[in-house]
mmCIF file with all atom_site columns, C-alpha atoms in Angstrom:
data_model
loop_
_atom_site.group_PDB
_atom_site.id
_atom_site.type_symbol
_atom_site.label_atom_id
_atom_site.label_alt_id
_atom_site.label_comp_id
_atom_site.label_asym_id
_atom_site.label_entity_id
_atom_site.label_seq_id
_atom_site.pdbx_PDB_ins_code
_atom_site.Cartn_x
_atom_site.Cartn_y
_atom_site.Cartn_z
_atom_site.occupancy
_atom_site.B_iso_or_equiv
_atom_site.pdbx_formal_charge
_atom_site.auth_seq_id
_atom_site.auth_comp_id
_atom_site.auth_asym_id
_atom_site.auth_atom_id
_atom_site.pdbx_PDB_model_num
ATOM 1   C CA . UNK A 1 1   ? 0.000  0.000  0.000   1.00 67.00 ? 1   UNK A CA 1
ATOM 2   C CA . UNK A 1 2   ? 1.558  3.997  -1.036  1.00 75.00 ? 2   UNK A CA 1
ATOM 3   C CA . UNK A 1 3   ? 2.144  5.841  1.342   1.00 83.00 ? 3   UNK A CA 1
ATOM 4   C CA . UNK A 1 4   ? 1.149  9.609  1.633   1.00 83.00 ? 4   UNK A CA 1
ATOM 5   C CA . UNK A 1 5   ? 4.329  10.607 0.336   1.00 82.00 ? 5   UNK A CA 1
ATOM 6   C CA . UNK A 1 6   ? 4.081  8.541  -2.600  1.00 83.00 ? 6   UNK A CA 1
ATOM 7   C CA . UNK A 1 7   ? 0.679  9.431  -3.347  1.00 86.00 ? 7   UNK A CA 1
ATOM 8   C CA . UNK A 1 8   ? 1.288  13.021 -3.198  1.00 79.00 ? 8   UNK A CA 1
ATOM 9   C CA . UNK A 1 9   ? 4.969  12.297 -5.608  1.00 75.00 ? 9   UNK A CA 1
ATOM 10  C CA . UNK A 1 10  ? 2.305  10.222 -7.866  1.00 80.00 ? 10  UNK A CA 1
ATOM 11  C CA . UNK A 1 11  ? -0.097 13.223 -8.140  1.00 80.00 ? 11  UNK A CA 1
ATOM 12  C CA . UNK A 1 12  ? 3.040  15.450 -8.776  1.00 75.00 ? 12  UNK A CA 1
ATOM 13  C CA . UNK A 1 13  ? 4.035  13.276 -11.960 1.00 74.00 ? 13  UNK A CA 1
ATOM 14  C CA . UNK A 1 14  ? 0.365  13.163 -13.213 1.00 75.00 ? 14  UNK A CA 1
ATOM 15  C CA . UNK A 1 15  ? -0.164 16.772 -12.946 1.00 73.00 ? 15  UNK A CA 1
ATOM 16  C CA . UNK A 1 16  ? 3.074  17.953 -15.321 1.00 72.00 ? 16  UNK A CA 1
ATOM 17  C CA . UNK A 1 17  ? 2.299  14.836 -17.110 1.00 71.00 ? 17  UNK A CA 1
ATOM 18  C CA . UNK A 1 18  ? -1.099 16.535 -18.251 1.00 71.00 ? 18  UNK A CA 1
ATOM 19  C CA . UNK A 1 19  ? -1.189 17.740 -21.846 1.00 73.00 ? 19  UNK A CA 1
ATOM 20  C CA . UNK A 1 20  ? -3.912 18.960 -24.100 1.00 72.00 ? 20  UNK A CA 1
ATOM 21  C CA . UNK A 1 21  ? -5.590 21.603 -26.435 1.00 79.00 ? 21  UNK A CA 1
ATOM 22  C CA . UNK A 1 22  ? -7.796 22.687 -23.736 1.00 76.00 ? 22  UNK A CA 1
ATOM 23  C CA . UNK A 1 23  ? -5.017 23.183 -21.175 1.00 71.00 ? 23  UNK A CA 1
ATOM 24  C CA . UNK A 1 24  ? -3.542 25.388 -24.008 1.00 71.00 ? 24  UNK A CA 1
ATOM 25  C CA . UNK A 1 25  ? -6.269 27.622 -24.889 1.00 79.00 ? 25  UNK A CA 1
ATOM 26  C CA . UNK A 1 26  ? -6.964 28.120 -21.142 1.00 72.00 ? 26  UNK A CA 1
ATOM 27  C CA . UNK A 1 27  ? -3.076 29.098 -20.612 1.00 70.00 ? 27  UNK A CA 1
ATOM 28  C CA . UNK A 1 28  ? -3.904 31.681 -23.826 1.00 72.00 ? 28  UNK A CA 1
ATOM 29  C CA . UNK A 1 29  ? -6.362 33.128 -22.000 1.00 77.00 ? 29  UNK A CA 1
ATOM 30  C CA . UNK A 1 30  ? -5.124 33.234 -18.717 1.00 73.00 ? 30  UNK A CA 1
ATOM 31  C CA . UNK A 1 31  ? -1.392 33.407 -18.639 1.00 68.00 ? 31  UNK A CA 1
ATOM 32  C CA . UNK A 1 32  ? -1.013 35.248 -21.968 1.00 68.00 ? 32  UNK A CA 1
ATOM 33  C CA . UNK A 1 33  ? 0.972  32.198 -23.870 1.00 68.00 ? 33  UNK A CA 1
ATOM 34  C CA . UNK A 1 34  ? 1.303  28.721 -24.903 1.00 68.00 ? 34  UNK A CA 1
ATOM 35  C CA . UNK A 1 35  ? 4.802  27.735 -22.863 1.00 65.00 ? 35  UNK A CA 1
ATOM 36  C CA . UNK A 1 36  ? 3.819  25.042 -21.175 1.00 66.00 ? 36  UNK A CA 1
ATOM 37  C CA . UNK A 1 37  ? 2.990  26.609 -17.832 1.00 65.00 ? 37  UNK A CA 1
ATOM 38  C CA . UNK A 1 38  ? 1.704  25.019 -15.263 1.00 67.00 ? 38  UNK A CA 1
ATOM 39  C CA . UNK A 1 39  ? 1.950  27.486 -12.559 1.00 70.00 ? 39  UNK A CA 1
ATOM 40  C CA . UNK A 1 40  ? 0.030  31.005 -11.994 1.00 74.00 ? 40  UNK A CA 1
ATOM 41  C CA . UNK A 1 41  ? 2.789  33.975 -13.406 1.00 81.00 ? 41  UNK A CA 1
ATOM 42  C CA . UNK A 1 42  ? 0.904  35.330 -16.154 1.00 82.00 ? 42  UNK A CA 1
ATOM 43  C CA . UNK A 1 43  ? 2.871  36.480 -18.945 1.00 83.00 ? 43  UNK A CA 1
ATOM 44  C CA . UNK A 1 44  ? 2.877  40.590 -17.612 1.00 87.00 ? 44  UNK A CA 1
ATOM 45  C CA . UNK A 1 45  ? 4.560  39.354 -14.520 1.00 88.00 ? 45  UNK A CA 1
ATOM 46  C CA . UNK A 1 46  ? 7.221  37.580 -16.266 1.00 88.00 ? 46  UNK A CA 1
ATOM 47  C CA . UNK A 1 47  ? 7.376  40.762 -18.310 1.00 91.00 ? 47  UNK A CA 1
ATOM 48  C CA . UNK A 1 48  ? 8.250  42.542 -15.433 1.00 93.00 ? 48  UNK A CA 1
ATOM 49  C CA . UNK A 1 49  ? 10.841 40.037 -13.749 1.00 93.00 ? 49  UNK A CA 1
ATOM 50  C CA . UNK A 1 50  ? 12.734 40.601 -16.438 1.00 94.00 ? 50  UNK A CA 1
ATOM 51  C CA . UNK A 1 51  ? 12.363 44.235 -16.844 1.00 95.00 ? 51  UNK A CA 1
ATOM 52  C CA . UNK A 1 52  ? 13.351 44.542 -13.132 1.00 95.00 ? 52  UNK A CA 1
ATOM 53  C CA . UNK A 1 53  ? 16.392 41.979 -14.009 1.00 95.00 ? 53  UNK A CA 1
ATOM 54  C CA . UNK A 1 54  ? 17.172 44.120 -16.922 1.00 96.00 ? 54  UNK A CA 1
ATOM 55  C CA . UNK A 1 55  ? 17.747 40.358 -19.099 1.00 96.00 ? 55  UNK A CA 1
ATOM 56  C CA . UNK A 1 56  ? 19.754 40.301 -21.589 1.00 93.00 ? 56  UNK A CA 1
ATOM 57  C CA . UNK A 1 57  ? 21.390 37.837 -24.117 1.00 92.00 ? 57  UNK A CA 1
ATOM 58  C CA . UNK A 1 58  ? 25.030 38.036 -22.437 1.00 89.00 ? 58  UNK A CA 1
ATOM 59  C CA . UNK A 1 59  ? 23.272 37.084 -19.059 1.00 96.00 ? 59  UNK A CA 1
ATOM 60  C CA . UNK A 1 60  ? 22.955 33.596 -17.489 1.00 97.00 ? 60  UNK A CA 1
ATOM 61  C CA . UNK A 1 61  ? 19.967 33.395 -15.512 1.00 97.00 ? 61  UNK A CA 1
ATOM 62  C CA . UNK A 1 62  ? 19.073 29.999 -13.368 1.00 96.00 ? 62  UNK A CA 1
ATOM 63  C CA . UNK A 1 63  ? 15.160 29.393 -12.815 1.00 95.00 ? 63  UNK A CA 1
ATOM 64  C CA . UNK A 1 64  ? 14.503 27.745 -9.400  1.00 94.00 ? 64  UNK A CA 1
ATOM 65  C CA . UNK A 1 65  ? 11.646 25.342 -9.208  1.00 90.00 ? 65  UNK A CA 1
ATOM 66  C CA . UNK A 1 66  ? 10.932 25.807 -13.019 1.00 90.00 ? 66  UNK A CA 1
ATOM 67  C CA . UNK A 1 67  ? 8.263  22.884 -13.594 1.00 88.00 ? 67  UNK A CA 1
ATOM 68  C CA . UNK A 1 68  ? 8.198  22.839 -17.186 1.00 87.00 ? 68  UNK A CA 1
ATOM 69  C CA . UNK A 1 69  ? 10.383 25.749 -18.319 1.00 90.00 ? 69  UNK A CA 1
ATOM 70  C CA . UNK A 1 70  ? 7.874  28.578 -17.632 1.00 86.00 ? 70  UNK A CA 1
ATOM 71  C CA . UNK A 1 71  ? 9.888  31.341 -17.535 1.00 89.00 ? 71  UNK A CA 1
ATOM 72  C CA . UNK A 1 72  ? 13.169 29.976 -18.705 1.00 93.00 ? 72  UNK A CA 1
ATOM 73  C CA . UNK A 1 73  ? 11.982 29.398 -21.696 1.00 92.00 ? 73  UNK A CA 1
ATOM 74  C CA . UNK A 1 74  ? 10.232 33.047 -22.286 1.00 91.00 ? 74  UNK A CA 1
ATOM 75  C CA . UNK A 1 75  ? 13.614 34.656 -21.104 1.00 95.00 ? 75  UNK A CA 1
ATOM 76  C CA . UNK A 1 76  ? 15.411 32.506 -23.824 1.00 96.00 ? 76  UNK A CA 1
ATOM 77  C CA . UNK A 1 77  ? 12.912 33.610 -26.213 1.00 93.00 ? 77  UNK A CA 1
ATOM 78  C CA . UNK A 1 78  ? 12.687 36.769 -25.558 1.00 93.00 ? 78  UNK A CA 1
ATOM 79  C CA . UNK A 1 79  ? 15.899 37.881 -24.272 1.00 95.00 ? 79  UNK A CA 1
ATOM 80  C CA . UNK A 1 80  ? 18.406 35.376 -25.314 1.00 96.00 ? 80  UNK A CA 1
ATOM 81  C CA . UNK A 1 81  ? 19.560 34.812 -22.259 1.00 95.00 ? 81  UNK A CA 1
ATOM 82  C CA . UNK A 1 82  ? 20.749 31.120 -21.336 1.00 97.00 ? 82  UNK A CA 1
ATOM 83  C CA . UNK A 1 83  ? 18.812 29.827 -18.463 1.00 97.00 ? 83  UNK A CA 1
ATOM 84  C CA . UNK A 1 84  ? 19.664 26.615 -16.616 1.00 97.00 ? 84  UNK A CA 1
ATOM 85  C CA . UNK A 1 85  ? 16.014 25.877 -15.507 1.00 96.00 ? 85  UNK A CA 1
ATOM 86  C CA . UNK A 1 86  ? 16.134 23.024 -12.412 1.00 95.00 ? 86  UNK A CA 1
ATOM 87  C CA . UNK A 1 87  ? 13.512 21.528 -10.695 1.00 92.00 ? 87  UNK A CA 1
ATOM 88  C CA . UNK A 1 88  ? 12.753 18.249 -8.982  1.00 89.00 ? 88  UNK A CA 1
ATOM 89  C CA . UNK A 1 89  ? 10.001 16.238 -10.949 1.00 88.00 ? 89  UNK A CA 1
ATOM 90  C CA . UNK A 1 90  ? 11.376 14.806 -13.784 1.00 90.00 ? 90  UNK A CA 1
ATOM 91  C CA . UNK A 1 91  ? 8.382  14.632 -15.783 1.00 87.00 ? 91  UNK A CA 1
ATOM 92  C CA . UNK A 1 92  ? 8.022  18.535 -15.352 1.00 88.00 ? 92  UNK A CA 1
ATOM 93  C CA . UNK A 1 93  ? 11.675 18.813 -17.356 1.00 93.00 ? 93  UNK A CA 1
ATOM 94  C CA . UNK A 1 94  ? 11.082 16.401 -19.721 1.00 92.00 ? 94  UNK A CA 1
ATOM 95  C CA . UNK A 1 95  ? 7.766  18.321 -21.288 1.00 88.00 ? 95  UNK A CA 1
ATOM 96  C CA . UNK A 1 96  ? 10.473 21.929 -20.551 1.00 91.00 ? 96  UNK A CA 1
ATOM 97  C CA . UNK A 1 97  ? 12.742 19.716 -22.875 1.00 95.00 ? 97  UNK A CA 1
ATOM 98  C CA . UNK A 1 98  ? 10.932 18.612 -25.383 1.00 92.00 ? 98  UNK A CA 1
ATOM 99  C CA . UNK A 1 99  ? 9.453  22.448 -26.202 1.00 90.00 ? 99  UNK A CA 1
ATOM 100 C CA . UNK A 1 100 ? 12.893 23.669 -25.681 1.00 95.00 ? 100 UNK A CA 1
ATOM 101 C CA . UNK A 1 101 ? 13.773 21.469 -29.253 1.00 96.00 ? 101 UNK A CA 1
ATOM 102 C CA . UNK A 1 102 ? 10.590 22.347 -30.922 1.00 92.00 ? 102 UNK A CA 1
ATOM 103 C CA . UNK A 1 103 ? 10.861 26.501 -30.082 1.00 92.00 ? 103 UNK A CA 1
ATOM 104 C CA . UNK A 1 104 ? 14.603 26.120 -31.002 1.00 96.00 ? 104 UNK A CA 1
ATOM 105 C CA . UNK A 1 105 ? 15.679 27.390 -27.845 1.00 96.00 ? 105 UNK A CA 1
ATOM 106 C CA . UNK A 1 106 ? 18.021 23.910 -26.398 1.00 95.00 ? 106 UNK A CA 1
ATOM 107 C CA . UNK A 1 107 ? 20.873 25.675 -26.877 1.00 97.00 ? 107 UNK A CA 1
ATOM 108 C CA . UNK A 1 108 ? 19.872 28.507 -24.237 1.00 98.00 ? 108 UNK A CA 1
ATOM 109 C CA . UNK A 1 109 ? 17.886 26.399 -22.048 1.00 98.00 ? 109 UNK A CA 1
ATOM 110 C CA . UNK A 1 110 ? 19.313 23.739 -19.885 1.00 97.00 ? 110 UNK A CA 1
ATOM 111 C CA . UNK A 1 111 ? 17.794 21.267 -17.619 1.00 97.00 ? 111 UNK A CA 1
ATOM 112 C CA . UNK A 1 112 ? 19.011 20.395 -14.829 1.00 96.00 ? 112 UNK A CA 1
ATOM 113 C CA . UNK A 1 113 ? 17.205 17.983 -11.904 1.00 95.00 ? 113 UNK A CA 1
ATOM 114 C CA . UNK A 1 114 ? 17.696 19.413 -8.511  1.00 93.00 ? 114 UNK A CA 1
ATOM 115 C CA . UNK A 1 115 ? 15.778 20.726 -5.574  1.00 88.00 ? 115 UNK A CA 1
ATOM 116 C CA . UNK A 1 116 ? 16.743 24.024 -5.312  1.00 83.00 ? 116 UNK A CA 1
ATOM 117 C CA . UNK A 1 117 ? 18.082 23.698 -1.832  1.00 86.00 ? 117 UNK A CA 1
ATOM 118 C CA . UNK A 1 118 ? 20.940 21.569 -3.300  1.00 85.00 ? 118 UNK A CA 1
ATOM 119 C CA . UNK A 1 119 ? 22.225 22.752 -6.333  1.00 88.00 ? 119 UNK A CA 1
ATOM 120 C CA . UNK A 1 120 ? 24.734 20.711 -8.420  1.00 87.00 ? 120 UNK A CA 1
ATOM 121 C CA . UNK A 1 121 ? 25.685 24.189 -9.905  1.00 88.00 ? 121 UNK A CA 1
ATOM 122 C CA . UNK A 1 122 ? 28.891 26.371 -9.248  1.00 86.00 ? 122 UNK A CA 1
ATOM 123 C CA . UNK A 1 123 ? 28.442 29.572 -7.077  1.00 86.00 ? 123 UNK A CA 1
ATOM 124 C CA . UNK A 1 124 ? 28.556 32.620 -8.458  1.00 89.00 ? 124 UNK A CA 1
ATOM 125 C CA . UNK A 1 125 ? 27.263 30.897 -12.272 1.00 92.00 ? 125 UNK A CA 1
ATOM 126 C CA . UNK A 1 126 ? 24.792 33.473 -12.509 1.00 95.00 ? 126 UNK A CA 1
ATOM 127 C CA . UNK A 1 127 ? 23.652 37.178 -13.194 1.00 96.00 ? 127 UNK A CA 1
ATOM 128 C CA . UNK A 1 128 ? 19.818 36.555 -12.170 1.00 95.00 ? 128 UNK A CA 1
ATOM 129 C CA . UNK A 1 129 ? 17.830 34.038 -9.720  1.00 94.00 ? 129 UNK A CA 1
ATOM 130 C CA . UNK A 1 130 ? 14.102 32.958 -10.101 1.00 94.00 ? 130 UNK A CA 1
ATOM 131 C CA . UNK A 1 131 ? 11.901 31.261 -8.652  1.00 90.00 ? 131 UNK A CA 1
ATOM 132 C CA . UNK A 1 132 ? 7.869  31.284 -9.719  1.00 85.00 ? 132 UNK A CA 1
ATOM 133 C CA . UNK A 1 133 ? 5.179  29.441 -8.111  1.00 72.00 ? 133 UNK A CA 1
ATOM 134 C CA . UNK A 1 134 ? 7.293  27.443 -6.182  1.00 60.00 ? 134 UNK A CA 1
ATOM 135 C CA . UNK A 1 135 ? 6.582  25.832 -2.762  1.00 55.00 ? 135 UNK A CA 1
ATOM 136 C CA . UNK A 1 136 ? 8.931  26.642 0.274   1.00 47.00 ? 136 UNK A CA 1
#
């Protein structure tokens, strides 16, 4: 029999394992894109992240708790900036992955599975941190 903790990991894979033309239009309408979000910063806030961050292409940027690339992928876009984007559910990174090939953008966006308390990454990688929708 799962335990609680599996159940809830279980739920966790389901949920970024969700795809479909509905989920689309209603991130459209609500967030303002199609990037595979599947968190709540509409595309105005990311906007302003980045306005505040003052992005740019020469700037590495690393995305804390990034689910399935939303922002990392936008700054890419957008910006040119090369994200590493790390979170801790695999499935999240894979579907962040797989739209990083079709948008082009693989060679800005890395993925990289880690909880953001432990971070395989070298200090001091980075001219920008962060972190959307996460849990703390």
């Amino acid at each position: 029999m799962p335990t609680g903790e599996q159940e809830s990991r279980q739920r966790i894979r389901d949920w970024y394992g969700l795809e479909s033309d509905v989920l689309v239009e209603i991130e459209r309408e609500v967030i303002g894109g199609d990037n595979g979000a599947n968190g709540y910063t509409t595309r105005a806030q990311v906007d302003d992240i980045a306005a505040r961050l003052r992005l740019d292409g020469g700037m590495r940027v690393l995305d804390i708790g990034t689910g399935r690339g939303w922002p990392a992928l936008c700054f890419a876009a957008s910006f040119g900036c090369r994200v590493v984007a790390c979170d801790v559910p695999i499935e999240g990174l894979e579907v962040g992955m797989r739209r990083a090939r079709h948008d082009g953008l693989d060679r800005l966006v890395g993925f990289v599975a880690a909880s953001g308390e432990a971070l395989p990454l070298r200090q001091g990688s980075f001219e920008a941190l962060v972190h959307t929708d996460t849990l703390c």
